[in-house]
Tab-separated table of N, CA, C and O in Angstrom:
chain	number	residue	atom	x	y	z
X	288	MET	N	2.999	-24.124	3.425
X	288	MET	CA	2.753	-23.459	4.645
X	288	MET	C	1.300	-22.954	4.724
X	288	MET	O	0.848	-22.411	3.849
X	289	LYS	N	0.740	-23.372	5.889
X	289	LYS	CA	-0.700	-22.795	5.993
X	289	LYS	C	-0.738	-21.553	6.559
X	289	LYS	O	0.117	-20.989	7.459
X	290	GLU	N	-1.669	-20.727	6.232
X	290	GLU	CA	-1.853	-19.330	6.620
X	290	GLU	C	-2.048	-19.267	8.178
X	290	GLU	O	-1.583	-18.367	8.850
X	291	GLU	N	-2.682	-20.232	8.790
X	291	GLU	CA	-2.867	-20.235	10.110
X	291	GLU	C	-1.576	-20.395	11.030
X	291	GLU	O	-1.580	-20.196	12.118
X	292	GLU	N	-0.594	-20.921	10.323
X	292	GLU	CA	0.730	-20.947	11.067
X	292	GLU	C	1.394	-19.471	11.285
X	292	GLU	O	2.309	-19.263	12.120
X	293	LEU	N	1.035	-18.490	10.448
X	293	LEU	CA	1.440	-17.259	10.490
X	293	LEU	C	0.886	-16.342	11.564
X	293	LEU	O	-0.353	-16.538	11.866
X	294	GLU	N	1.711	-15.592	12.218
X	294	GLU	CA	1.068	-14.609	13.181
X	294	GLU	C	1.572	-13.126	12.803
X	294	GLU	O	2.516	-12.995	12.261
X	295	LYS	N	0.677	-12.088	13.181
X	295	LYS	CA	1.114	-10.791	12.804
X	295	LYS	C	1.690	-10.294	13.969
X	295	LYS	O	1.217	-10.362	15.049
X	296	ILE	N	3.003	-9.687	13.799
X	296	ILE	CA	3.662	-8.965	14.881
X	296	ILE	C	3.874	-7.418	14.351
X	296	ILE	O	3.831	-7.128	13.275
X	297	HIS	N	4.073	-6.620	15.458
X	297	HIS	CA	4.274	-5.210	15.136
X	297	HIS	C	5.611	-4.741	15.767
X	297	HIS	O	5.852	-4.991	16.948
X	298	ILE	N	6.399	-3.950	15.102
X	298	ILE	CA	7.532	-3.285	15.604
X	298	ILE	C	7.208	-1.774	15.767
X	298	ILE	O	6.967	-1.186	14.522
X	299	ASP	N	7.336	-1.275	16.961
X	299	ASP	CA	7.149	0.255	17.114
X	299	ASP	C	8.314	1.053	16.468
X	299	ASP	O	9.476	0.592	16.727
X	300	LEU	N	8.169	2.038	15.781
X	300	LEU	CA	9.166	2.878	15.241
X	300	LEU	C	8.929	4.370	15.685
X	300	LEU	O	8.607	5.249	14.811
X	301	PRO	N	9.033	4.626	17.047
X	301	PRO	CA	8.777	6.014	17.420
X	301	PRO	C	9.496	7.208	16.885
X	301	PRO	O	8.874	8.207	16.825
X	302	ASN	N	10.670	6.910	16.317
X	302	ASN	CA	11.571	7.968	15.841
X	302	ASN	C	11.574	8.028	14.287
X	302	ASN	O	12.377	8.773	13.720
X	303	HIS	N	10.756	7.225	13.726
X	303	HIS	CA	10.722	7.176	12.328
X	303	HIS	C	9.993	8.403	11.867
X	303	HIS	O	8.936	8.820	12.216
X	304	TRP	N	10.408	9.131	10.731
X	304	TRP	CA	9.861	10.307	10.284
X	304	TRP	C	8.567	10.247	9.347
X	304	TRP	O	7.745	11.134	9.342
X	305	THR	N	8.335	8.917	9.012
X	305	THR	CA	7.048	8.719	8.229
X	305	THR	C	5.877	7.921	9.045
X	305	THR	O	4.832	8.454	8.946
X	306	ILE	N	6.272	6.926	9.670
X	306	ILE	CA	5.329	6.108	10.339
X	306	ILE	C	5.778	5.710	11.777
X	306	ILE	O	6.842	5.935	12.199
X	307	GLY	N	4.722	5.286	12.459
X	307	GLY	CA	5.065	5.018	13.958
X	307	GLY	C	5.431	3.531	14.188
X	307	GLY	O	5.805	3.194	15.286
X	308	GLY	N	5.296	2.641	13.258
X	308	GLY	CA	5.663	1.302	13.339
X	308	GLY	C	5.362	0.481	11.881
X	308	GLY	O	4.781	1.062	10.953
X	309	GLU	N	5.633	-0.769	11.977
X	309	GLU	CA	5.507	-1.599	10.948
X	309	GLU	C	5.064	-2.929	11.262
X	309	GLU	O	5.577	-3.417	12.480
X	310	SER	N	4.120	-3.763	10.577
X	310	SER	CA	3.810	-4.904	11.009
X	310	SER	C	4.340	-6.037	10.059
X	310	SER	O	4.575	-5.795	8.850
X	311	PHE	N	4.306	-7.197	10.519
X	311	PHE	CA	5.089	-8.292	9.735
X	311	PHE	C	4.386	-9.500	9.896
X	311	PHE	O	3.744	-9.681	11.025
X	312	TRP	N	4.358	-10.451	8.936
X	312	TRP	CA	3.894	-11.787	9.331
X	312	TRP	C	5.196	-12.669	9.641
X	312	TRP	O	6.282	-12.315	9.200
X	313	ALA	N	4.907	-13.473	10.684
X	313	ALA	CA	5.956	-14.251	11.260
X	313	ALA	C	5.536	-15.696	11.762
X	313	ALA	O	4.174	-15.757	11.975
X	314	ILE	N	6.440	-16.577	11.815
X	314	ILE	CA	6.041	-17.894	12.361
X	314	ILE	C	6.680	-17.931	13.878
X	314	ILE	O	7.734	-17.608	14.101
X	315	LEU	N	5.791	-18.281	14.847
X	315	LEU	CA	6.275	-18.509	16.138
X	315	LEU	C	7.076	-19.738	16.272
X	315	LEU	O	6.710	-20.905	15.900
X	316	LEU	N	8.284	-19.496	16.777
X	316	LEU	CA	9.208	-20.737	16.895
X	316	LEU	C	9.232	-21.228	18.331
X	316	LEU	O	9.793	-22.316	18.587
X	317	GLY	N	8.604	-20.409	19.216
X	317	GLY	CA	8.607	-20.877	20.584
X	317	GLY	C	9.588	-19.877	21.402
X	317	GLY	O	10.305	-19.309	21.004
X	318	ASN	N	9.214	-19.999	22.869
X	318	ASN	CA	9.992	-19.129	23.713
X	318	ASN	C	10.045	-17.716	23.293
X	318	ASN	O	11.050	-16.907	23.339
X	319	ASP	N	9.052	-17.186	22.891
X	319	ASP	CA	8.696	-15.804	22.436
X	319	ASP	C	9.747	-15.345	21.092
X	319	ASP	O	10.061	-14.173	21.017
X	320	LEU	N	10.092	-16.276	20.415
X	320	LEU	CA	10.792	-16.124	19.263
X	320	LEU	C	10.086	-16.131	18.035
X	320	LEU	O	9.194	-17.179	17.848
X	321	PHE	N	10.207	-15.200	16.974
X	321	PHE	CA	9.559	-15.315	15.779
X	321	PHE	C	10.439	-15.260	14.597
X	321	PHE	O	11.484	-14.516	14.698
X	322	ARG	N	10.073	-15.882	13.525
X	322	ARG	CA	10.968	-15.759	12.345
X	322	ARG	C	10.066	-14.919	11.285
X	322	ARG	O	8.987	-15.223	10.887
X	323	LEU	N	10.730	-13.881	10.748
X	323	LEU	CA	9.988	-12.922	9.851
X	323	LEU	C	9.784	-13.545	8.576
X	323	LEU	O	10.613	-14.237	8.019
X	324	GLU	N	8.621	-13.383	8.008
X	324	GLU	CA	8.269	-14.089	6.634
X	324	GLU	C	7.902	-13.093	5.604
X	324	GLU	O	7.338	-13.524	4.661
X	325	ASN	N	8.251	-11.919	5.798
X	325	ASN	CA	8.249	-10.900	4.732
X	325	ASN	C	9.357	-9.929	4.899
X	325	ASN	O	10.031	-9.779	5.818
X	326	VAL	N	9.541	-9.000	3.933
X	326	VAL	CA	10.707	-8.150	3.851
X	326	VAL	C	10.344	-6.838	4.574
X	326	VAL	O	9.352	-6.204	4.011
X	327	PRO	N	11.036	-6.459	5.542
X	327	PRO	CA	10.873	-5.146	6.150
X	327	PRO	C	11.067	-4.108	5.219
X	327	PRO	O	12.066	-4.123	4.510
X	328	PHE	N	10.336	-3.007	5.274
X	328	PHE	CA	10.665	-1.698	4.498
X	328	PHE	C	11.086	-0.569	5.354
X	328	PHE	O	12.101	0.003	4.869
X	329	TYR	N	10.521	-0.337	6.393
X	329	TYR	CA	10.773	0.816	7.150
X	329	TYR	C	11.774	0.575	8.356
X	329	TYR	O	12.386	1.342	8.987
X	330	SER	N	11.592	-0.785	8.879
X	330	SER	CA	12.356	-1.280	9.985
X	330	SER	C	13.836	-1.697	9.708
X	330	SER	O	14.101	-2.904	9.331
X	331	TYR	N	14.629	-0.593	9.682
X	331	TYR	CA	16.125	-0.926	9.296
X	331	TYR	C	16.790	-1.864	10.300
X	331	TYR	O	16.461	-1.761	11.513
X	332	GLY	N	17.567	-2.759	9.815
X	332	GLY	CA	18.232	-3.708	10.638
X	332	GLY	C	17.633	-4.941	10.721
X	332	GLY	O	18.156	-5.919	11.250
X	333	PHE	N	16.241	-5.100	10.274
X	333	PHE	CA	15.593	-6.316	10.171
X	333	PHE	C	15.557	-6.848	8.705
X	333	PHE	O	15.403	-6.108	7.782
X	334	ASN	N	15.519	-8.137	8.690
X	334	ASN	CA	15.519	-8.736	7.298
X	334	ASN	C	14.684	-9.927	7.213
X	334	ASN	O	14.330	-10.483	8.204
X	335	PHE	N	14.440	-10.461	6.110
X	335	PHE	CA	13.643	-11.606	5.846
X	335	PHE	C	14.314	-12.690	6.397
X	335	PHE	O	15.552	-13.062	6.295
X	336	HIS	N	13.510	-13.571	7.304
X	336	HIS	CA	13.767	-14.875	7.998
X	336	HIS	C	14.659	-14.451	9.134
X	336	HIS	O	15.184	-15.355	9.785
X	337	ASP	N	14.737	-13.127	9.611
X	337	ASP	CA	15.474	-12.827	10.909
X	337	ASP	C	14.664	-13.565	12.063
X	337	ASP	O	13.395	-13.746	11.921
X	338	ILE	N	15.384	-13.845	13.005
X	338	ILE	CA	14.646	-14.399	14.238
X	338	ILE	C	14.680	-13.338	15.276
X	338	ILE	O	15.671	-12.617	15.683
X	339	VAL	N	13.526	-12.967	15.673
X	339	VAL	CA	13.353	-11.719	16.643
X	339	VAL	C	12.547	-12.213	17.894
X	339	VAL	O	11.816	-13.215	17.905
């Protein structure tokens, strides 16, 4: 996989007690869908390779 295929996306976490959001590397699949390419730490309910 080439690095230029990855895009940085951000998920806002306005109610999290520590941070306001978390960023992920993801692959654009089309139609505004992305596949997460790293493991979320603070974003509960999201997992590696989830389609968002």
